[in-house]
mmCIF file of C-alpha atoms in Angstrom:
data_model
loop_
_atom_site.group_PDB
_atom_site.id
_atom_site.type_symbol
_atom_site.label_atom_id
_atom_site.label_comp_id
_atom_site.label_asym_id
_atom_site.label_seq_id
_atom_site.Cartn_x
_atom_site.Cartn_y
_atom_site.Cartn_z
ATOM 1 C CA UNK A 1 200.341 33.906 20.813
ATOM 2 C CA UNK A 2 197.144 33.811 18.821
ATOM 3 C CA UNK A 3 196.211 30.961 17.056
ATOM 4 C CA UNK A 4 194.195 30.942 13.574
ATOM 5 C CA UNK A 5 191.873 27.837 11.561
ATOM 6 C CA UNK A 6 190.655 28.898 8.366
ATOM 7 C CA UNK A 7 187.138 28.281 6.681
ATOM 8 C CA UNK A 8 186.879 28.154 2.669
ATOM 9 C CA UNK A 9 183.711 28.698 0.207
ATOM 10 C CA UNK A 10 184.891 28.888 -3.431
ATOM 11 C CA UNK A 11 182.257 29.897 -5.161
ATOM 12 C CA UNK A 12 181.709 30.957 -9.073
ATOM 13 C CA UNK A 13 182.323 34.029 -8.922
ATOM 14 C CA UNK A 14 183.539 35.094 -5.291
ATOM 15 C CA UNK A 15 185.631 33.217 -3.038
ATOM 16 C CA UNK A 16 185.159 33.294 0.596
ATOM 17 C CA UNK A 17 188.154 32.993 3.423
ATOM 18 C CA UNK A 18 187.233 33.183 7.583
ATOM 19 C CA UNK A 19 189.833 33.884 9.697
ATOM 20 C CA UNK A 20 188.774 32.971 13.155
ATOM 21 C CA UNK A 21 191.187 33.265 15.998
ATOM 22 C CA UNK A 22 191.219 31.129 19.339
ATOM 23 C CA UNK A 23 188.753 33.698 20.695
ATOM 24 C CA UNK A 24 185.985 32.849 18.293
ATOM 25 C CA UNK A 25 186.874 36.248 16.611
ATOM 26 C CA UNK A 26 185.759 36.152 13.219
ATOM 27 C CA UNK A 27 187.293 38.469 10.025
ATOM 28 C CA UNK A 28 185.938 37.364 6.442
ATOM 29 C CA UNK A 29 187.867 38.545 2.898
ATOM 30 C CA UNK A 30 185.407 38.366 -0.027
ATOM 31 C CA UNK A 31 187.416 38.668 -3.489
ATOM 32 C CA UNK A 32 186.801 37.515 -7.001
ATOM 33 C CA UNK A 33 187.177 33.259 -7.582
ATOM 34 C CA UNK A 34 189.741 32.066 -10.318
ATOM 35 C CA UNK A 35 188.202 29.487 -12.295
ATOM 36 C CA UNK A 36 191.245 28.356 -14.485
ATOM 37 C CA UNK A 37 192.697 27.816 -10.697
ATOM 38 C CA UNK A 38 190.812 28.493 -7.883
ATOM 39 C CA UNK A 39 193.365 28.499 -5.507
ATOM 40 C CA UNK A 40 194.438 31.574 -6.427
ATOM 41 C CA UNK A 41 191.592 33.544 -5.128
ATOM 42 C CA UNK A 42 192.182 31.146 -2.194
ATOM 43 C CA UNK A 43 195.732 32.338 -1.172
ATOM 44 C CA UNK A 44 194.907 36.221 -2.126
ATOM 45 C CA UNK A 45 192.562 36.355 0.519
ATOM 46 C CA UNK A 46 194.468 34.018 3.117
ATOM 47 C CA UNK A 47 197.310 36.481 2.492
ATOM 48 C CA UNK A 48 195.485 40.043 2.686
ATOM 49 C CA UNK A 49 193.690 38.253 5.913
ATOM 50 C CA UNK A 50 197.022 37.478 7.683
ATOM 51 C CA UNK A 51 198.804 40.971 6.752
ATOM 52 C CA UNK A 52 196.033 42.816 8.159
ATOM 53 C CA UNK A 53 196.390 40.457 11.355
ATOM 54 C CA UNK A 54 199.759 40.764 11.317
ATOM 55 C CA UNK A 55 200.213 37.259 11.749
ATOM 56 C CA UNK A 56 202.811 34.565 9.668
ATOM 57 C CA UNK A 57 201.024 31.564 7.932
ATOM 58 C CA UNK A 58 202.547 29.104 10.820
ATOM 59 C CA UNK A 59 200.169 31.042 13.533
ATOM 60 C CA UNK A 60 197.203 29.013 11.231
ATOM 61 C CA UNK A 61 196.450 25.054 12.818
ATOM 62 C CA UNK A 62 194.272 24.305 10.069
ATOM 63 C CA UNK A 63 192.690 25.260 6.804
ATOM 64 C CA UNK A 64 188.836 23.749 6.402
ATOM 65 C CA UNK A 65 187.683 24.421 2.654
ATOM 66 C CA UNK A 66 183.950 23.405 1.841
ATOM 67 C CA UNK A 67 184.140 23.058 -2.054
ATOM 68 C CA UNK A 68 182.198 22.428 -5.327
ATOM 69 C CA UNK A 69 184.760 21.495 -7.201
ATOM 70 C CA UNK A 70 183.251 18.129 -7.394
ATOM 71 C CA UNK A 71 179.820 18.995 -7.632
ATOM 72 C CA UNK A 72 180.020 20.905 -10.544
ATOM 73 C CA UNK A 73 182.431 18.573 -12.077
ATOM 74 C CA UNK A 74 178.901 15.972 -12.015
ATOM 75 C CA UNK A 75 176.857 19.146 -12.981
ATOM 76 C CA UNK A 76 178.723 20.380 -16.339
ATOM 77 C CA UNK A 77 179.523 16.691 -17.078
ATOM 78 C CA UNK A 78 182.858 17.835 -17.177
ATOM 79 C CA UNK A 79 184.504 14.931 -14.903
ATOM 80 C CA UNK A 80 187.359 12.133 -16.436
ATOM 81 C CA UNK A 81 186.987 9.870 -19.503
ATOM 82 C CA UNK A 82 185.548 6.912 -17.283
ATOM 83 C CA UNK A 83 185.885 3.443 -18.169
ATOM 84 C CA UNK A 84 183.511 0.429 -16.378
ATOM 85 C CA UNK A 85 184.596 -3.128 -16.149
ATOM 86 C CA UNK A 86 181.889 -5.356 -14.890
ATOM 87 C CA UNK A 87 180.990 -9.504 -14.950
ATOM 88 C CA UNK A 88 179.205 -10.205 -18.088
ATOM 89 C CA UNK A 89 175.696 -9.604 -18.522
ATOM 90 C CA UNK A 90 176.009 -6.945 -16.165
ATOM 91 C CA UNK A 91 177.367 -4.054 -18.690
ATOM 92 C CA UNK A 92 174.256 -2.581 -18.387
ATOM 93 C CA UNK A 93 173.014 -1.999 -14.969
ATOM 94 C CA UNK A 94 173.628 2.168 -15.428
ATOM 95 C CA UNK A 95 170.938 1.589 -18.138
ATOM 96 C CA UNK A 96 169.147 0.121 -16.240
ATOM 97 C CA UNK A 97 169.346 1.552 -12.916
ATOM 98 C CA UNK A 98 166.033 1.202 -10.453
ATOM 99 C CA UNK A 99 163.450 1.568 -13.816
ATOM 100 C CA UNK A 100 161.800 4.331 -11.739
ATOM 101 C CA UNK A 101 160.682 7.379 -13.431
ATOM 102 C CA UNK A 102 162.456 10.529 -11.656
ATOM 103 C CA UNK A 103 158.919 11.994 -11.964
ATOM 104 C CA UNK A 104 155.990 9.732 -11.021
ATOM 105 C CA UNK A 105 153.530 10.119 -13.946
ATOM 106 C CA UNK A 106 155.608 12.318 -16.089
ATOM 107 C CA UNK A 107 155.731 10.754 -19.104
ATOM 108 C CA UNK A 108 158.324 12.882 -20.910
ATOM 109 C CA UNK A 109 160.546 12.585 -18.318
ATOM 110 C CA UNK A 110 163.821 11.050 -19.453
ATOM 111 C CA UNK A 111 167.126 10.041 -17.382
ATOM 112 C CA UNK A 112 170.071 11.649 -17.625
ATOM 113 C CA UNK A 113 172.602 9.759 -19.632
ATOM 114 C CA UNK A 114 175.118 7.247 -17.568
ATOM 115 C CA UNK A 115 178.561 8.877 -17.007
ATOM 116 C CA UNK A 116 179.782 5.833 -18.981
ATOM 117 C CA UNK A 117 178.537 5.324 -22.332
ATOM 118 C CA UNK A 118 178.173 2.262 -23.051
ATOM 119 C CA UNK A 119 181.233 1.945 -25.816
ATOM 120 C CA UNK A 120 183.033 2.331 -22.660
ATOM 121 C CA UNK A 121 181.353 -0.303 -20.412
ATOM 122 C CA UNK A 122 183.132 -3.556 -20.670
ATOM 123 C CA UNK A 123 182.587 -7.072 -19.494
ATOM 124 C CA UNK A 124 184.777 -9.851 -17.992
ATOM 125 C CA UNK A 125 184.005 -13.524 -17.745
ATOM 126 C CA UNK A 126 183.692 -14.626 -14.406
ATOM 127 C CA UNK A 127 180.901 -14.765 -11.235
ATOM 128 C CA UNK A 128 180.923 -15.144 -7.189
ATOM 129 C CA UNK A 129 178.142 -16.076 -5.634
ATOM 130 C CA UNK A 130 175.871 -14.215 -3.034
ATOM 131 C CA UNK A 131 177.222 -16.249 -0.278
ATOM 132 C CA UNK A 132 180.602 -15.162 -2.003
ATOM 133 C CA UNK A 133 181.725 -18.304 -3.083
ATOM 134 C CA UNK A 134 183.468 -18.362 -6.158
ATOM 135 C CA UNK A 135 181.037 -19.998 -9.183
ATOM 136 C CA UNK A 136 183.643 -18.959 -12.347
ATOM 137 C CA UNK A 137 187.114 -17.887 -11.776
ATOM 138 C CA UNK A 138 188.320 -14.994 -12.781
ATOM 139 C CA UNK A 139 189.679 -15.218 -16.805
ATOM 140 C CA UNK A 140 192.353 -12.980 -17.030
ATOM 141 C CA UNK A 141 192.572 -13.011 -20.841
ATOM 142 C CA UNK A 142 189.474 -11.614 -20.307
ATOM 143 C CA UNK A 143 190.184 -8.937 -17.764
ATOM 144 C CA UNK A 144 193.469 -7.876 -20.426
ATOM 145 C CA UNK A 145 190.774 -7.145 -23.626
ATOM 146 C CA UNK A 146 188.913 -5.272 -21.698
ATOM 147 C CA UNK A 147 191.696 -3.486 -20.229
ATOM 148 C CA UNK A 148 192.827 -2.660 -24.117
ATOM 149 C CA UNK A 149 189.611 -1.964 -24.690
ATOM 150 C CA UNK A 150 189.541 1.066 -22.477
ATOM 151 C CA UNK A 151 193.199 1.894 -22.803
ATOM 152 C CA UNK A 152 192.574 2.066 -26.281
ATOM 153 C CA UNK A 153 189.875 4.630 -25.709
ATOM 154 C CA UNK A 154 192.132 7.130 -23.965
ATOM 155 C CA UNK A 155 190.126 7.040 -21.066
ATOM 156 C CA UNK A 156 191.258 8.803 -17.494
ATOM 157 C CA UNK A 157 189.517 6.504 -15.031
ATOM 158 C CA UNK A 158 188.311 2.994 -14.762
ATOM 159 C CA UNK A 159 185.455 1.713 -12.321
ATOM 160 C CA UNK A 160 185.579 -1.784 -11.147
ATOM 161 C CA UNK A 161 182.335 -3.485 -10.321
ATOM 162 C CA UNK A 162 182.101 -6.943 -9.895
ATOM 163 C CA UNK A 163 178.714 -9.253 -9.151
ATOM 164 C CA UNK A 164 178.297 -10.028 -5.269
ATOM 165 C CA UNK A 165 181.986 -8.083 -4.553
ATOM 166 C CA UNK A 166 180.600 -7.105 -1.860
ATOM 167 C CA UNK A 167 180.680 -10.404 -0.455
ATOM 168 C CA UNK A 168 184.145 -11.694 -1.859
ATOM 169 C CA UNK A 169 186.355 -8.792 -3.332
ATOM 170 C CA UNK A 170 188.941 -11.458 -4.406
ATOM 171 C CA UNK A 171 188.244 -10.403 -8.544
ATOM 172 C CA UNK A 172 188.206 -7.141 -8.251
ATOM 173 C CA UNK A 173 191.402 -7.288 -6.442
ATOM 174 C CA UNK A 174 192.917 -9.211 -8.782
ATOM 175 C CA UNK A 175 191.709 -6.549 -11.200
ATOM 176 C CA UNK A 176 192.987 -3.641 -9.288
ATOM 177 C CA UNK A 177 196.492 -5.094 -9.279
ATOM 178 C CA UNK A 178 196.642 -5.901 -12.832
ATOM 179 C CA UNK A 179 195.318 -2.720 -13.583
ATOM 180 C CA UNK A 180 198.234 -1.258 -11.274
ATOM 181 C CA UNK A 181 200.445 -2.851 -13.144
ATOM 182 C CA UNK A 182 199.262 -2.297 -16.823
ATOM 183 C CA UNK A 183 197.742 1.260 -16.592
ATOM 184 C CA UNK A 184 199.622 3.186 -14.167
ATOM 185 C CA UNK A 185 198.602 6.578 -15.232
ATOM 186 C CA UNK A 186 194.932 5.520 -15.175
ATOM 187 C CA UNK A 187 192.740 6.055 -12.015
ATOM 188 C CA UNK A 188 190.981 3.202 -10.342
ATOM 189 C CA UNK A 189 188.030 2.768 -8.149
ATOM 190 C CA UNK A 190 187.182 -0.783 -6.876
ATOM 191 C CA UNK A 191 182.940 -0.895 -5.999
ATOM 192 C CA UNK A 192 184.359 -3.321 -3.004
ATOM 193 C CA UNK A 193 186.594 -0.465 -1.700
ATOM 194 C CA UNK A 194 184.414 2.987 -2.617
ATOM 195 C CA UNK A 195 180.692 1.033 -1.700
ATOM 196 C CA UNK A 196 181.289 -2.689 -0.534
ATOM 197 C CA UNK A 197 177.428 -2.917 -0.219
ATOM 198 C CA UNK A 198 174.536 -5.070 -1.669
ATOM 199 C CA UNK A 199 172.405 -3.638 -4.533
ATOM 200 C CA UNK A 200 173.923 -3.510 -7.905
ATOM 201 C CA UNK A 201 172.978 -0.184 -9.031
ATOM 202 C CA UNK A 202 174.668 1.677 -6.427
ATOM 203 C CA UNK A 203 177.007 -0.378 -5.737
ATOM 204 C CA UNK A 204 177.863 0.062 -9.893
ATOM 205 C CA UNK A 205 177.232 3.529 -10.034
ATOM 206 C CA UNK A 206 179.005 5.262 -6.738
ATOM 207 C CA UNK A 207 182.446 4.010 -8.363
ATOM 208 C CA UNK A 208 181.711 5.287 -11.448
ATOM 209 C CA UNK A 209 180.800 8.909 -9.514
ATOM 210 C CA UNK A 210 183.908 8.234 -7.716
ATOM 211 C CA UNK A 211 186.312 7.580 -10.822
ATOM 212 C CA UNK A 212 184.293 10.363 -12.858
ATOM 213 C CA UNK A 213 185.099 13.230 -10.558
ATOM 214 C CA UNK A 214 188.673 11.980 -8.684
ATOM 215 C CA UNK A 215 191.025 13.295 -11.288
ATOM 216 C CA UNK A 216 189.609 16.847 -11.251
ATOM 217 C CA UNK A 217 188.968 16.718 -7.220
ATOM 218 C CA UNK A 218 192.948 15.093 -6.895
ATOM 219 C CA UNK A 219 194.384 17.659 -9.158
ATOM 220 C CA UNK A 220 192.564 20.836 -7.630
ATOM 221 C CA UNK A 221 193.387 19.355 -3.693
ATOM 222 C CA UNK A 222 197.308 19.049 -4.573
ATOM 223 C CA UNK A 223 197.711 22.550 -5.790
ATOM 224 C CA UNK A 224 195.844 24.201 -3.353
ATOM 225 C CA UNK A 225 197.926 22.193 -0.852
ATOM 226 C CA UNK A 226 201.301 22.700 -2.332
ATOM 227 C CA UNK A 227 200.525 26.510 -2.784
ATOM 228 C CA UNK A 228 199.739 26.454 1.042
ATOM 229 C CA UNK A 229 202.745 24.805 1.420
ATOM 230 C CA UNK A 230 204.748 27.257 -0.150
ATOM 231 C CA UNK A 231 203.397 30.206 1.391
ATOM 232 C CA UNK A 232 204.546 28.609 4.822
ATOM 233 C CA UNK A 233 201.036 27.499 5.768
ATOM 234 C CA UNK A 234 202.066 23.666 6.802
ATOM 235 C CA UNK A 235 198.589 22.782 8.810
ATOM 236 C CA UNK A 236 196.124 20.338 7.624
ATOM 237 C CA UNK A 237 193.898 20.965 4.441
ATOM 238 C CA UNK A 238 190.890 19.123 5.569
ATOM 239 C CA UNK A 239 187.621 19.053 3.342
ATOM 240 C CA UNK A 240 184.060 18.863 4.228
ATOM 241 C CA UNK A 241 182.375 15.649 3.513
ATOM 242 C CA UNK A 242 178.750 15.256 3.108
ATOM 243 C CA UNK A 243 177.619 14.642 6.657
ATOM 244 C CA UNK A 244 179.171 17.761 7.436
ATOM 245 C CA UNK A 245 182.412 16.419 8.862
ATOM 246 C CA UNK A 246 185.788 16.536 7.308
ATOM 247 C CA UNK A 247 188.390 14.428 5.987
ATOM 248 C CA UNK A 248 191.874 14.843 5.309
ATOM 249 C CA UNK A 249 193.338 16.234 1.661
ATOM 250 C CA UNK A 250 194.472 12.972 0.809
ATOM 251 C CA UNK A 251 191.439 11.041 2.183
ATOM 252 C CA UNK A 252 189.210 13.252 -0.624
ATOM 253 C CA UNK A 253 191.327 12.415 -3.307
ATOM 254 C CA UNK A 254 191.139 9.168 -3.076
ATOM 255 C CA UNK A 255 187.515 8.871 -2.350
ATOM 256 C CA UNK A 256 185.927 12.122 -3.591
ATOM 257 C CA UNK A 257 182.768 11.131 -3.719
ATOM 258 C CA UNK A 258 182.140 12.004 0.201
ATOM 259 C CA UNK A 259 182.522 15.323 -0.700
ATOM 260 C CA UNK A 260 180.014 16.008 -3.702
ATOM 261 C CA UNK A 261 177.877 17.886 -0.899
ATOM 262 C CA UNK A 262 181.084 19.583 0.615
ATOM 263 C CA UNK A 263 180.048 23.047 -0.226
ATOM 264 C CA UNK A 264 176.177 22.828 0.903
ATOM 265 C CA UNK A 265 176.908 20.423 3.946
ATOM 266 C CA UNK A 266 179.702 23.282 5.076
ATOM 267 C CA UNK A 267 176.712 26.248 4.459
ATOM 268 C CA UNK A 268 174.532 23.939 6.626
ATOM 269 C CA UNK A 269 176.876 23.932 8.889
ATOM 270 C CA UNK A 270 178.075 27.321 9.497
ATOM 271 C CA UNK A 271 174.221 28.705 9.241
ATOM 272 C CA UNK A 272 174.040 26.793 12.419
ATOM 273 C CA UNK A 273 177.141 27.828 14.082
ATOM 274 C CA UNK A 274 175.711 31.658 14.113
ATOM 275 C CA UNK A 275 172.407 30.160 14.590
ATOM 276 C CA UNK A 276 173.797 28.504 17.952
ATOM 277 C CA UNK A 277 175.323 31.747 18.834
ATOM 278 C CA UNK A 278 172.346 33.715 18.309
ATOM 279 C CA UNK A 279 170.416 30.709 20.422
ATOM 280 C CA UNK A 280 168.577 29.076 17.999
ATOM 281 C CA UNK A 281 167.997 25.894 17.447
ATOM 282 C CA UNK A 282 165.646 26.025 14.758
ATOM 283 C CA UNK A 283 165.910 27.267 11.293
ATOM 284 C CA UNK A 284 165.883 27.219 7.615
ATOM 285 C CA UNK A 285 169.680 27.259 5.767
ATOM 286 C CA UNK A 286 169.670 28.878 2.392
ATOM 287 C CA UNK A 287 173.162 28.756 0.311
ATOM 288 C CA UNK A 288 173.029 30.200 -3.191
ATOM 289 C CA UNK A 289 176.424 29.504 -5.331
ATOM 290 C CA UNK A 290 176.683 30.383 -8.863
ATOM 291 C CA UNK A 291 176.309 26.754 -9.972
ATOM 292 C CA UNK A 292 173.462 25.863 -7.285
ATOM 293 C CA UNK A 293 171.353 26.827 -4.474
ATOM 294 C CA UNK A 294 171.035 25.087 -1.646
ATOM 295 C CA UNK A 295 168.233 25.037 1.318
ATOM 296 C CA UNK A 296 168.083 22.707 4.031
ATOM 297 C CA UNK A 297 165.919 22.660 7.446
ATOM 298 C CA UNK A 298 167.745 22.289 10.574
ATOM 299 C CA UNK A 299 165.603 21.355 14.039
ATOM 300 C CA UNK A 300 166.684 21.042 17.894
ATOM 301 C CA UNK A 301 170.059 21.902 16.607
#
C-alpha cells in the first residue's frame, strides 16, 4: 500500500501542497491562500491531491508545513499585546539594544520601535548575581504591581527577563508560577526557558519575539491540526524551524520563535533536494512570497 508525507508553503496569495509517495513521486496542487484562515486553502488542496490519488487521509505518515505565519506576524507588527517584566533599572535594554547604527554612517537611519513600548515595560525589585548568587530577593509585592500593571493594560503576552537568569532562573520561576496562577489566560515566556544565555539584549529581546508572535503562531497550528484531524489525517503536523529541521506542532507553539525562518529555511531546503537530484551541489536558492523574498547560497551541498 502506498504511503504519502506532505510538504506545505502558504503563501499570500497561493498555497502550495506536495504529495510525495514512498517512491519519491512527486504531485503539487497550487490554489488560492485564505488569509482570514489559511488552513483552508491547506485542506482544499490536501483533499483534491488525495481524490485524484485515490488514496484516504490515513495512507499520509506526516504533514511538513514551512510557514510565515510568524514572520509576517513580526513584519506587519501585527503580533500580541506584549507585556515585559524585568529587574529594575533594566526596563530599558530594548531601547537600548547594542547602540549600533543598522547602517554604518547613515545618519538618518533610525531603529525600528521595540515590540514593547515602554508603558508596557515594567520593573521588579530584586537582583542575582553573575555567579548567580542571589544579591536581593525577589519582592513579590513587587512582582503583583507589575503584574496589575500589565493586566490592567489588556495585554495578550508577558515576557519575563530577569538580570543574570541565565545563571540562576530561581525569580523568574517564581514569576512564571505566580503569573500561572494570577493570569491564566495570559501567555508567558521566561528569557531562562526561550534563551537561557548571557547578553542582556538578546537574552531580553528573543522572549519578547517569542511572546509577540506565540498567540497568533498557537492559534493558526491548532486549527490547522484539528481540521487535519477531522478530515481523518491523524499523522504528525511538524513545522520547519530555522535550521531547516522540524519540530513538532506543539513544540512551535510553545516556542515559535524557531520558526520565524520556517518558510525560507523550507525553500532552502527543497531548492536543494531537486538540486541533489539533478547532481548539484552548488547553487543559488531564490524564494519570492508575497510578504518577502528570500535568496540564500548553498555550497558542497
Amino acid at each position: 500500500m502506498t504511503r504519502y508525507r506532505v510538504g506545505v508553503d502558504v503563501g499570500g496569495t497561493f498555497t502550495d501542497v506536495v504529495l510525495m509517495d514512498d517512491g519519491s513521486g512527486l504531485t503539487v496542487k497550487k490554489v488560492l491562500s485564505t488569509p482570514h484562515d489559511y488552513s483552508e486553502a491547506i485542506l482544499e488542496a490536501l483533499e483534491d491531491l488525495l481524490r485524484e490519488h485515490g488514496a484516504e487521509g490515513d495512507r499520509i505518515e506526516a504533514v511538513i508545513h514551512g510557514t510565515t505565519v510568524a514572520t509576517n506576524a513580526l513584519l506587519t507588527r501585527t503580533g500580541a499585546k506584549t507585556g515585559l517584566i524585568t529587574t529594575r533599572g533594566f526596563r530599558d535594554v530594548l531601547e537600548f539594544a547594542r547602540l549600533r547604527l543598522g547602517r554604518l554612517y547613515d545618519m538618518d537611519w533610525e531603529r525600528a520601535a521595540p515590540l514593547v513600548p515602554r508603558y508596557l515595560r515594567t520593573e521588579v525589585e530584586e537582583r542575582i548575581g553573575a555567579n548567580g548568587q542571589i544579591v536581593t530577593p525577589l519582592d513579590m509585592a513587587s512582582v503583583a504591581r507589575a503584574v496589575r500593571s500589565l493586566l490592567a493594560e489588556q495585554v495578550d503576552s508577558i515576557a519575563v527577563c530577569l538580570l543574570h537568569a541565565y545563571r540562576n532562573p530561581a525569580h523568574e520561576e517564581e514569576i512564571g508560577r505566580y503569573l500561572a496562577a494570577e493570569a491564566p489566560g495570559v501567555f508567558v515566556s521566561l528569557s531562562s526557558a526561550v534563551l537561557p544565555e548571557i547578553r542582556e539584549f538578546e537574552r531580553t529581546s528573543t522572549p519578547v519575539v517569542n511572546a509577540y508572535i506565540q498567540p497568533v503562531v498557537k492559534r493558526y497550528v491548532e486549527r490547522l491540526a484539528q481540521r487535519l484531524e477531522n478530515t481523518s489525517i491523524a499523522c504528525p503536523l511538524l513545522l520547519m524551524q530555522s535550521n531547516g529541521g522540524v519540530v513538532t506542532a506543539a513544540r512551535a507553539s510553545k516556542r515559535p520563535i524557531h520558526i520565524i525562518e520556517s518558510g525560507p529555511a523550507a525553500g532552502v531546503m527543497g531548492s536543494l533536494f531537486v538540486a541533489r537530484r539533478m547532481g548539484m551541489d552548488n547553487l543559488i536558492s531564490f524564494d519570492m512570497g508575497g510578504t518577502t523574498a528570500k535568496a540564500c547560497i548553498v555550497e558542497h551541498g
